[in-house]
Coordinates of C-alpha atoms and ligand atoms in Angstrom, one line a residue:
X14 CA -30.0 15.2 15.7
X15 CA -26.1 15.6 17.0
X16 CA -25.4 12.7 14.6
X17 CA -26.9 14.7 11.4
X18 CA -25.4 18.0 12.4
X19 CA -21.8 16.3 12.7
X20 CA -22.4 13.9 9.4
X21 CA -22.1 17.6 7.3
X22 CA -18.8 18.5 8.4
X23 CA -16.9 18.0 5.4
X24 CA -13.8 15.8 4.5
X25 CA -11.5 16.7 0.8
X26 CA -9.6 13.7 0.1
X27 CA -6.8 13.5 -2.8
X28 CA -5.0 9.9 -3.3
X29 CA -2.3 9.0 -5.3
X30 CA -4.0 7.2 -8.6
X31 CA -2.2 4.0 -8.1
X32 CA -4.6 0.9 -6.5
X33 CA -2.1 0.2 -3.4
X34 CA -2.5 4.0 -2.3
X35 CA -6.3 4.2 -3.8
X36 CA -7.6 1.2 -1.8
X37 CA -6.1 2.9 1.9
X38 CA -7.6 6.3 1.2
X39 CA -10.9 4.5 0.0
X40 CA -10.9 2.4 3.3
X41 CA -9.7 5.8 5.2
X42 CA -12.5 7.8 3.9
X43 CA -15.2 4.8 4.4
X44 CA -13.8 4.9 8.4
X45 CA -14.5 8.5 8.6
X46 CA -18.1 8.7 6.9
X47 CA -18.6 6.0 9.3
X48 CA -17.9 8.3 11.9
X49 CA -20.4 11.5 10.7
X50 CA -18.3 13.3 8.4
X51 CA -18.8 13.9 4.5
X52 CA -16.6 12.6 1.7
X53 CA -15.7 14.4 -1.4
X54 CA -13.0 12.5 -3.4
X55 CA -11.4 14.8 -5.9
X56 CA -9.1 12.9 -8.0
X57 CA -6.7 12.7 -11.6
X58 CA -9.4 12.2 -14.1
X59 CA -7.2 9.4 -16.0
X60 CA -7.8 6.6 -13.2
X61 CA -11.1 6.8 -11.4
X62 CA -12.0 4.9 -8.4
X63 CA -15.4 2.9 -8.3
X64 CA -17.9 6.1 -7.7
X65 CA -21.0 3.6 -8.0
X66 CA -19.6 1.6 -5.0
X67 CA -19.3 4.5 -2.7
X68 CA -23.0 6.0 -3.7
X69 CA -22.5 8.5 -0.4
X70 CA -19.5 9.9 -1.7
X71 CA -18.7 12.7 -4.0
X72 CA -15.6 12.2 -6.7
X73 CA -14.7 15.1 -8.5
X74 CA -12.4 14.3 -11.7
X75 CA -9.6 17.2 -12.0
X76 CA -7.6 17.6 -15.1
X77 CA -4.5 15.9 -14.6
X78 CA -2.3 16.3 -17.9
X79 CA -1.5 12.9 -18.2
X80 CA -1.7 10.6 -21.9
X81 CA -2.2 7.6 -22.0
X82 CA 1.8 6.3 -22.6
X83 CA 2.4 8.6 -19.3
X84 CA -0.1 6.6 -17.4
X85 CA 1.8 3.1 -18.1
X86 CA 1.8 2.4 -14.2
X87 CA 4.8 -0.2 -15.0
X88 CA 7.0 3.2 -14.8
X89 CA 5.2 4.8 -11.5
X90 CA 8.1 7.6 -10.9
X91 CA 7.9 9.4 -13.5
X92 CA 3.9 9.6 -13.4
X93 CA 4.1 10.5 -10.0
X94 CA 6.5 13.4 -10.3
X95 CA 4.0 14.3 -13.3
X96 CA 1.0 14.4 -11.5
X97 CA 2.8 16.8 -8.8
X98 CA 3.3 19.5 -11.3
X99 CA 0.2 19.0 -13.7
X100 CA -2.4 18.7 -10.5
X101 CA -1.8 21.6 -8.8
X102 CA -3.3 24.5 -10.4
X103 CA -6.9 21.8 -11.0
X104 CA -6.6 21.2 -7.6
X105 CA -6.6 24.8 -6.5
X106 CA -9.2 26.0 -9.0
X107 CA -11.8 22.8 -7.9
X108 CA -10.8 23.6 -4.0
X109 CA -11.5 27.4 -4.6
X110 CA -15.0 26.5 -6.2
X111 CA -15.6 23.9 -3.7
X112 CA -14.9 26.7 -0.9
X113 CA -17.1 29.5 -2.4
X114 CA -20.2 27.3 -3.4
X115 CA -19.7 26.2 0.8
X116 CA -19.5 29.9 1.5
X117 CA -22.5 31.2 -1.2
X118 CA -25.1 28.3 0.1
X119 CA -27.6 29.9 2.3
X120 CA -30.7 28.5 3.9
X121 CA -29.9 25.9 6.4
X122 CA -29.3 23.2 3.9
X123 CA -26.0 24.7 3.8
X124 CA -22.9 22.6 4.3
X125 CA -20.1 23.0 6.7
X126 CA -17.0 24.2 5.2
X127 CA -14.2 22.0 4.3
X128 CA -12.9 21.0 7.7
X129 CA -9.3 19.4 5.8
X130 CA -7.8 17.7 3.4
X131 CA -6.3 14.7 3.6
X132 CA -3.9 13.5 0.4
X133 CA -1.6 10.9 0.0
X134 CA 1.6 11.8 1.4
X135 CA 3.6 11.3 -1.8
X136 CA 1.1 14.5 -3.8
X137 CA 3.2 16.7 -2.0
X138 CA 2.2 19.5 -4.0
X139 CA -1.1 19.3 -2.0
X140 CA 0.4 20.6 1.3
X141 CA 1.1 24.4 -0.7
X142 CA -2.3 23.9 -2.6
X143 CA -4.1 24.0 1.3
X144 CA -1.3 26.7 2.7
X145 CA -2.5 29.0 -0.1
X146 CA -6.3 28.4 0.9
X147 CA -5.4 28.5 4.6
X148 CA -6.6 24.7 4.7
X149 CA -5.4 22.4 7.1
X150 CA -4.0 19.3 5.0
X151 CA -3.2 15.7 7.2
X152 CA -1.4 13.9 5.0
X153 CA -1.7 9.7 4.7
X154 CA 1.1 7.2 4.0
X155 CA 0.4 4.2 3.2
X156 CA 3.4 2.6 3.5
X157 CA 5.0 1.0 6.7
X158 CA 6.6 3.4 9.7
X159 CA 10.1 1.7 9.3
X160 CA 10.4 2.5 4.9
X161 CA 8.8 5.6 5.4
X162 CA 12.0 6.8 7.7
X163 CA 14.1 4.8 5.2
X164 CA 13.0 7.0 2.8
X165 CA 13.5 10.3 5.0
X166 CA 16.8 9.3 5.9
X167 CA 17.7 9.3 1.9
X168 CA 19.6 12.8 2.2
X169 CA 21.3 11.7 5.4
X170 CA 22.3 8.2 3.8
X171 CA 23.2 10.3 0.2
X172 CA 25.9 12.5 2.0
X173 CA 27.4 9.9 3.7
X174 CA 28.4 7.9 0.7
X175 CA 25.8 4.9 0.8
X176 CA 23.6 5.9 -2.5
X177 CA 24.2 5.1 -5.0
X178 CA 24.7 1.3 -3.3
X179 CA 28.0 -0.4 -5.1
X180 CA 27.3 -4.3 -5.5
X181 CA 30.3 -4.7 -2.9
X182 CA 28.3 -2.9 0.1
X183 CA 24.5 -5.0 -0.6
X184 CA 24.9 -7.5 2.4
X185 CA 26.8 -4.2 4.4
X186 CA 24.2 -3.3 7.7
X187 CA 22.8 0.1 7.3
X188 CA 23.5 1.1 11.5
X189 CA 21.8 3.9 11.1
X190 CA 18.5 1.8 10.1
X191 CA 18.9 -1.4 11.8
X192 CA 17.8 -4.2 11.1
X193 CA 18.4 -3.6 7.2
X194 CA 21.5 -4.2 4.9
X195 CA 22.1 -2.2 1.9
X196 CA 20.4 -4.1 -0.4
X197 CA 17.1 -3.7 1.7
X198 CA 16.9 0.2 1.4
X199 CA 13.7 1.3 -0.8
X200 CA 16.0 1.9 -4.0
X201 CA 14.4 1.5 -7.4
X202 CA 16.5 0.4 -9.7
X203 CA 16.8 0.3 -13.5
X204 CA 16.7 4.4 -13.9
X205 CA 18.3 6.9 -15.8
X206 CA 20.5 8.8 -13.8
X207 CA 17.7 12.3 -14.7
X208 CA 14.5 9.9 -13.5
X209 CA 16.6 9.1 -10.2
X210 CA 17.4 12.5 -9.4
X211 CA 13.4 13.4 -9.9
X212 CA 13.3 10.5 -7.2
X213 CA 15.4 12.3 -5.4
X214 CA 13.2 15.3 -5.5
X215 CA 10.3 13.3 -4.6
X216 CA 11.1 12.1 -1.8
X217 CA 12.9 14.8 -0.2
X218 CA 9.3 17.0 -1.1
X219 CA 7.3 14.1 0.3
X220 CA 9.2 14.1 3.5
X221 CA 9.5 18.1 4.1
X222 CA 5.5 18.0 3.5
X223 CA 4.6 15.8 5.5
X224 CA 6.7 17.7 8.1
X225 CA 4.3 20.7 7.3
X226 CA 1.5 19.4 7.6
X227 CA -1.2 19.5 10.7
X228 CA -0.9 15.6 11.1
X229 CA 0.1 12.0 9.7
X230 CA -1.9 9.0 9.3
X231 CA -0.3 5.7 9.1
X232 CA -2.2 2.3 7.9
X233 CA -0.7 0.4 11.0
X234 CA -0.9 -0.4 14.4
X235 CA 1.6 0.3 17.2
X236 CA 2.0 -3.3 18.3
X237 CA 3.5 -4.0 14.8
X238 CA 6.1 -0.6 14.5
X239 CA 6.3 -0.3 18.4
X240 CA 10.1 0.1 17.8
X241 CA 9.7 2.9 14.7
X242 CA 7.2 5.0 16.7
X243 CA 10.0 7.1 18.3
X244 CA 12.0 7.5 15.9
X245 CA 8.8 8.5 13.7
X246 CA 8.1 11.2 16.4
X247 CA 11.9 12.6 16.4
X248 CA 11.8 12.9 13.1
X249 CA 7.9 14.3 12.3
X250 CA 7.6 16.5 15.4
X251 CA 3.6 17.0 14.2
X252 CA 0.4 14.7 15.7
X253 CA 0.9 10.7 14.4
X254 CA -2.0 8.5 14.0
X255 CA -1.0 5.1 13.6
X256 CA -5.0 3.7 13.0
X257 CA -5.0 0.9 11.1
X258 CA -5.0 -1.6 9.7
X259 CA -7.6 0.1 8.1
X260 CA -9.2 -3.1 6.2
X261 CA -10.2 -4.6 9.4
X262 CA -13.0 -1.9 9.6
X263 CA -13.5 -1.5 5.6
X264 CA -12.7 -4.0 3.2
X265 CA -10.8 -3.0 0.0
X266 CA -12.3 -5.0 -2.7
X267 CA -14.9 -2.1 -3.7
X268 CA -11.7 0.0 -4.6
X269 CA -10.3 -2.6 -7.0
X270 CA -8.9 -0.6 -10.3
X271 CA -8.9 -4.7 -12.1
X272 CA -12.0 -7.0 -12.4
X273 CA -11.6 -9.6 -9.0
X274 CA -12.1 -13.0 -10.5
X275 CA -14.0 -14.8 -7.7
X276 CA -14.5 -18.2 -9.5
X277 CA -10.9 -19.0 -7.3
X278 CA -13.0 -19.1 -4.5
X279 CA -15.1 -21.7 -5.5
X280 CA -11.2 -23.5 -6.4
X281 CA -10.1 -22.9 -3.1
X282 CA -13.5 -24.7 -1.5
X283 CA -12.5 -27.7 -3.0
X284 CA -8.7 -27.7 -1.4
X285 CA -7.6 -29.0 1.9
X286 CA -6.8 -26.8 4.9
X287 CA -3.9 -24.8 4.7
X288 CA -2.5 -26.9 1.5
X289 CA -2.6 -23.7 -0.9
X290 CA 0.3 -21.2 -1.8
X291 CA -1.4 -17.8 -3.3
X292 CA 0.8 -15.7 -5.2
X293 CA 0.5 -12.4 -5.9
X294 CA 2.7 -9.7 -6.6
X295 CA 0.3 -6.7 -6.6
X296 CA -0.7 -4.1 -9.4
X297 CA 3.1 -3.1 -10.2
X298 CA 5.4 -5.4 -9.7
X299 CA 7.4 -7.4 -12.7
X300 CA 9.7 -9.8 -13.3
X301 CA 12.1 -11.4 -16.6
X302 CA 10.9 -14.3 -18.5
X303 CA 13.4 -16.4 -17.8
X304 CA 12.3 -15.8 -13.6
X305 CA 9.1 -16.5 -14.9
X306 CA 9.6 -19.9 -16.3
X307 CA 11.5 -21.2 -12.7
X308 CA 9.0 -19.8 -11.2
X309 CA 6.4 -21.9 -13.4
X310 CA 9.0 -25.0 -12.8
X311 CA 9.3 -23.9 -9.1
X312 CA 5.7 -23.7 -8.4
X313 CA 4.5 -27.2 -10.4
X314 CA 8.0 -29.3 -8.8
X315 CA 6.9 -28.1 -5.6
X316 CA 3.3 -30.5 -5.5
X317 CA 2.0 -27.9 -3.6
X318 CA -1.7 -27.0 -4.7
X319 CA -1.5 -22.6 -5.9
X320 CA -3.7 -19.8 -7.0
X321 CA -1.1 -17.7 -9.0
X322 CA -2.3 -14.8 -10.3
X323 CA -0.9 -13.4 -13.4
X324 CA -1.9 -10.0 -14.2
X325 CA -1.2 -8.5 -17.6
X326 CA 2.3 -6.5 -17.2
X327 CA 3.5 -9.0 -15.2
X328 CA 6.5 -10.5 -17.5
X329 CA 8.4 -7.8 -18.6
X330 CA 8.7 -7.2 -22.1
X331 CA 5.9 -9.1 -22.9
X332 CA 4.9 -8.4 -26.4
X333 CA 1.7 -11.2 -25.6
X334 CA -1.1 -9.7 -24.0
X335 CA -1.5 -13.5 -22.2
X336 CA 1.4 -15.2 -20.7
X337 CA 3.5 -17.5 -22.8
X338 CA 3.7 -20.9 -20.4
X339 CA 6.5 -23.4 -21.2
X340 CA 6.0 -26.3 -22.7
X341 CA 3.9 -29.0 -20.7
X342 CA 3.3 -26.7 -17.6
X343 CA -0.4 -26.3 -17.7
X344 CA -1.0 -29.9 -18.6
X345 CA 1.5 -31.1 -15.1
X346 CA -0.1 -28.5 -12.8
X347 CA -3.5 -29.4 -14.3
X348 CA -6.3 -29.5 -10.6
X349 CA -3.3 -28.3 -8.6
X350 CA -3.1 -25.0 -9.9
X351 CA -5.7 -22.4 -10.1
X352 CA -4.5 -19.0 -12.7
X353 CA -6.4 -15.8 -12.4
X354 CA -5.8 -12.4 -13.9
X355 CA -6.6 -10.4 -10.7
X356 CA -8.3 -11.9 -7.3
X357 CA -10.3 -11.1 -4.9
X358 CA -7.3 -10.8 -2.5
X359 CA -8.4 -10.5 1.0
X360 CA -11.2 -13.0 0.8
X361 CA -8.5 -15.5 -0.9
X362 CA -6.2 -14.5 2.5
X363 CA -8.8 -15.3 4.6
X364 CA -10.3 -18.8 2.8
X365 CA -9.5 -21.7 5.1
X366 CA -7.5 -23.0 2.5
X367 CA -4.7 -20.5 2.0
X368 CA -1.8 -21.6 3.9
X369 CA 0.7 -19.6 3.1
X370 CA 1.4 -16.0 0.3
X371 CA 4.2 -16.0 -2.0
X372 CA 4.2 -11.7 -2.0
X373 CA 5.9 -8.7 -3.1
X374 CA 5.3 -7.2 0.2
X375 CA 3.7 -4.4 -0.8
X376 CA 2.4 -3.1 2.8
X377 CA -1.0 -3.6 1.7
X378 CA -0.6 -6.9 0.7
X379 CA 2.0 -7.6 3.9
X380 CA -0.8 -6.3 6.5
X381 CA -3.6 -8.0 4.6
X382 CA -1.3 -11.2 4.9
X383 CA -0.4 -10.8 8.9
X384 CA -4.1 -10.0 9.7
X385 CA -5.3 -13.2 8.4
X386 CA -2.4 -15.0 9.9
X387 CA -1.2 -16.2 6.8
X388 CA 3.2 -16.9 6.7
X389 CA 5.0 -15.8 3.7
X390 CA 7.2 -16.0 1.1
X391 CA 8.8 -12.5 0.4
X392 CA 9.9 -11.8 -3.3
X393 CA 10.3 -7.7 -3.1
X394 CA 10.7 -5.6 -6.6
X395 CA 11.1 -2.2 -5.5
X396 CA 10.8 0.9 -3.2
X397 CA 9.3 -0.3 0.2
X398 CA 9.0 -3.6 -0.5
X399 CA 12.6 -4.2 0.4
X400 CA 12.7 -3.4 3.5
X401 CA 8.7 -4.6 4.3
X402 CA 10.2 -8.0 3.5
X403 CA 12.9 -7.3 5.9
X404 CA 10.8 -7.0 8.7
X405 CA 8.7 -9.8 7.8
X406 CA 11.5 -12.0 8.0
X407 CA 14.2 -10.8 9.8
X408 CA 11.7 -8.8 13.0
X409 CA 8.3 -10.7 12.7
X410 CA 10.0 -13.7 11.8
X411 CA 6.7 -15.0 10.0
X412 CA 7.9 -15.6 6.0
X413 CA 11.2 -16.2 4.3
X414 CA 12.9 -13.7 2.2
X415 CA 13.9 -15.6 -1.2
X416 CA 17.0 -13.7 -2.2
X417 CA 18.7 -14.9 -5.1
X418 CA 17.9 -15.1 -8.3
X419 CA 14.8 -16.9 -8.7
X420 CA 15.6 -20.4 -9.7
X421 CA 13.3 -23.7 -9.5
X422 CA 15.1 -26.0 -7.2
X423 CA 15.3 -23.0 -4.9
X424 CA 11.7 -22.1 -4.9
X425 CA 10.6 -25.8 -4.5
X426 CA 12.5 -26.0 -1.3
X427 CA 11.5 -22.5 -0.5
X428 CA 7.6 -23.8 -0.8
X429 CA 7.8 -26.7 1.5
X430 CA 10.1 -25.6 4.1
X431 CA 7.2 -22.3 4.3
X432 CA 3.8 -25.4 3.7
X433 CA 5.4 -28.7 5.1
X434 CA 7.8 -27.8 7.3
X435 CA 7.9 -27.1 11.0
X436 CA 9.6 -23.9 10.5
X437 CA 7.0 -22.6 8.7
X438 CA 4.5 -24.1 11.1
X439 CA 6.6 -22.3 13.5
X440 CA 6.1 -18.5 11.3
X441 CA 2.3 -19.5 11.2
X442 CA 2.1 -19.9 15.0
X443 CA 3.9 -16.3 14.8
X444 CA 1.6 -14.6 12.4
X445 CA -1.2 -15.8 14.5
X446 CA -0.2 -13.8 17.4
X447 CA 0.0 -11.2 15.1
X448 CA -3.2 -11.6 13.3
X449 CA -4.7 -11.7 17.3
X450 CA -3.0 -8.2 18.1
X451 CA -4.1 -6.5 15.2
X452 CA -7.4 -7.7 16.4
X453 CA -7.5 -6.0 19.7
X454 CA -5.8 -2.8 18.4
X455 CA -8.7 -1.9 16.0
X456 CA -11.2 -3.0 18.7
X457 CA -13.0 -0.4 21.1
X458 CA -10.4 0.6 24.0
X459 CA -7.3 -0.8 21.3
X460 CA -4.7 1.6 20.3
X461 CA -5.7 2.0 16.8
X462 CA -9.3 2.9 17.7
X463 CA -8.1 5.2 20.3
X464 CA -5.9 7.0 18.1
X465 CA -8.9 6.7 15.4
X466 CA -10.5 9.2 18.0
X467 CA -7.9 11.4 18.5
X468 CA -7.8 12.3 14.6
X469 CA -11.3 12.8 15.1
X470 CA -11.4 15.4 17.9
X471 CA -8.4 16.6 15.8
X472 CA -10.4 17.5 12.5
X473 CA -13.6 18.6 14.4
X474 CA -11.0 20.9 16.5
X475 CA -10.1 22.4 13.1
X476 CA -13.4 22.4 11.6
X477 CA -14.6 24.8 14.5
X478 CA -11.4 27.2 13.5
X479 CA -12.3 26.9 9.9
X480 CA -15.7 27.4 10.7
X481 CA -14.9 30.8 12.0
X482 CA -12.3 31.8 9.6
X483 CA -14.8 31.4 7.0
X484 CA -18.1 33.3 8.8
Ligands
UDP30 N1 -5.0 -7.0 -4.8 C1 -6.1 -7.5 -5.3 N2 -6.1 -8.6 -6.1 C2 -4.9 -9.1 -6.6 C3 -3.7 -8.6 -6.1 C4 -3.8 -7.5 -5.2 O1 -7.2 -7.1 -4.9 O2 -5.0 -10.1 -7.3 C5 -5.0 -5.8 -3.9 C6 -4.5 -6.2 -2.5 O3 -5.5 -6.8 -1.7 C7 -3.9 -4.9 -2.1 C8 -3.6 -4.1 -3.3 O4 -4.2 -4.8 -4.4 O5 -4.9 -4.2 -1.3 C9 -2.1 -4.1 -3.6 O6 -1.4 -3.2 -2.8 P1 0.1 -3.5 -2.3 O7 0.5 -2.4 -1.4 O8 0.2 -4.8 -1.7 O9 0.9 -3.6 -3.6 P2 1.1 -2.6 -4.9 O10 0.1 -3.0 -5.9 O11 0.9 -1.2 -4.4 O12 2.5 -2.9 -5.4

């Protein structure tokens, strides 16, 4: 009876349209429906999420002004300074109906009002959407502690001189963010100088948002950040919930934006232990032809069986809708290389096979990497990455950070000093302990599971005050 009464009080959630910030909020929202509450999902009509996977929830398409050059996702800043501006008055209007119809229903069907919305820290337009309806808004990043207050520190680092970063400074330590160097700050290069002012813009609005709103959630554990958490709470003086990693309790596949090709499971049945490099540089990230061919060269000189997946937008440039492979590379790598377009990531993470993840270290790719103890190779592109594949290397100690230019003798050794070698046995033995810690933290009694209760009392504590605000 308590359980039925509690399952009405109701959850808004907004993501960011882009599949490493859809998949968290997915996984975020599955948590909480596992906990009582109910899920509506509005979202920017030109990408939708999977409704029919997630029959229990509601999505609610809002116009989001966006055509369909704009929502080339190979050019994410200037879509996601767009969808601040164009969202805002949909989002109100659809919150403002959503609150009335709440308000209207009568008869004790009715539902509970909204009790919050939670949006993707980087829509910070959201946070003034819920002050104007006297909404609490938590907002979720789904990024890593440490790049989050890399990115928060932007002004600080701007005034002092650092950004832009000269090529003279890249290997200078940034002491105000150790361990990183200048050429590990989030940056994104290859901007005009108006795009990277809109950065700018973004970040500082993302970071003063967050600050106003009635919480943060983080897709991490404390074991993992434990040296970031205080300088997260100097720096956000409002409740932190570090809860993750949230694909322990919900797996992410069901929010995939890209068809999973599973058939590289049946591949990776037929390989030895631990023998296979998977390579994968997530839904964004590109690279020249040229790095493309040494990689090719890299990966086949290596001997070392790979799933390599080669999504379309990939190679830069690329007039060809499929890749162009140099001459004689599929015929050499022919049974030790499997090619897919998109895969099933976190079952190909956790096949017995997979020794080791060639990655852009995304954070969803990085956690989904450490929590199936599988060592890495870190090639970042962009933003967070660079300093994700900092930590990997430099902290945690469980990949290496290939940072030159790729080239194919390079990458060969790279490969067997991470799948032969006793160093990389070593990083595997390291990314176990991990894998084991991340364990215990989403466990009953762990912290992630205790702080998975506190944003429960949290948005139950609200829901009463809304409750009464809206009698
Ligand atoms: N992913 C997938 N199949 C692939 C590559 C990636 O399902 O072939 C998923 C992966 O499991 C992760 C997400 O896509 O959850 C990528 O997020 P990440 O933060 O790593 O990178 P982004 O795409 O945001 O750069």
């Amino acid at each position: 009876m308590e359980e039925q009464k509690s399952r009405r009080v109701r959850l808004v959630l907004f993501p960011c349209p882009l599949q490493g910030h859809i998949n968290p909020m997915l996984q975020l929202a599955s948590i909480l429906y596992s906990k009582g509450f109910s899920i509506t999902i509005i979202h920017p009509r030109f990408i939708s999420p999977n409704s029919y996977n997630y029959p229990h929830f509601t999505f609610i398409p809002i116009h989001d002004g966006i055509s369909g050059i704009q929502a080339s996702i190979s050019d994410v800043l200037p879509l996601l300074s767009l969808l601040n501006v164009n969202c805002a008055v949909p989002l109100q209007d659809c919150l403002v109906r959503l609150l009335s119809d709440t308000n209207s229903a009568g008869g004790g069907e009715e539902e509970e009002p909204i009790a919050c919305l939670i949006s993707d820290a980087i829509m910070h337009f959201t946070q003034g959407v819920a002050d104007s309806l006297k909404l609490p808004r938590l907002a979720l990043r789904t990024s890593s502690i440490e790049s989050f207050l890399a990115f928060a520190a932007f002004p600080v680092l701007r005034q002092k001189g650092y950004l832009p970063i000269s090529d003279s400074q890249l290997e200078t330590p940034v002491k105000e963010l150790p361990p990183l160097r200048m050429k590990d700050l989030p940056v994104f290069n290859g901007h005009d100088q108006e795009t990277l002012m809109g950065l700018n813009q973004l970040l500082i609005s993302m970071v003063d948002q967050v600050k106003a709103s009635s919480g943060l959630i983080l897709n991490t554990f404390d074991y993992l950040e434990q040296s970031s958490l205080a300088a997260l709470a100097q720096e956000f003086p409002i409740p932190v919930f570090t809860i993750g990693p949230f694909h322990k309790l919900f797996p992410a596949s069901s929010s995939s934006l890209l068809s999973q090709d599973h058939s590289c499971i049946a591949w990776l049945d037929t390989q030895a232990p631990r023998s296979v490099i998977y390579i994968s540089f997530g839904s964004i990230a590109s690279m020249d032809e040229s790095e493309f061919v040494e990689m090719a060269w890299g990966l086949a000189k290596s001997k070392c069986p790979f799933l390599w997946v080669v999504r379309s937008g990939l190679v830069q440039d690329s007039e060809q809708a499929e890749p162009v492979w140099p001459d004689g590379f599929l015929e050499m790598i022919s049974g030790k290389g499997c090619i897919v377009k998109w895969a099933p990531q976190q079952d190909v993470l956790a096949h017995p096979a997979v020794g080791g993840f060639w990655s852009h270290n995304g954070w969803n790719s990085t956690l989904e990497s450490i929590c199936e103890g599988v060592p890495m190779l870190c090639r970042p592109n962009f933003g967070d990455q660079m300093v994700n594949a900092r930590y990997v290397s430099h902290v945690w100690k469980v990949g290496l950070h290939l940072e030159n230019r790729l080239e194919r003798g390079e990458i060969e050794r790279n490969i067997r000093r991470l799948m032969v070698e006793k160093e990389g046995e070593e990083m595997r033995e390291r990314v176990m302990a991990l894998k084991e810690k991340a364990e215990v933290c989403v466990r009953k009694g762990g912290c992630s599971n205790k702080h998975l209760g506190d944003l429960i009392a949290q948005i139950r504590g609200v829901s009463l005050q809304t409750r009464l605000e809206y009698k």
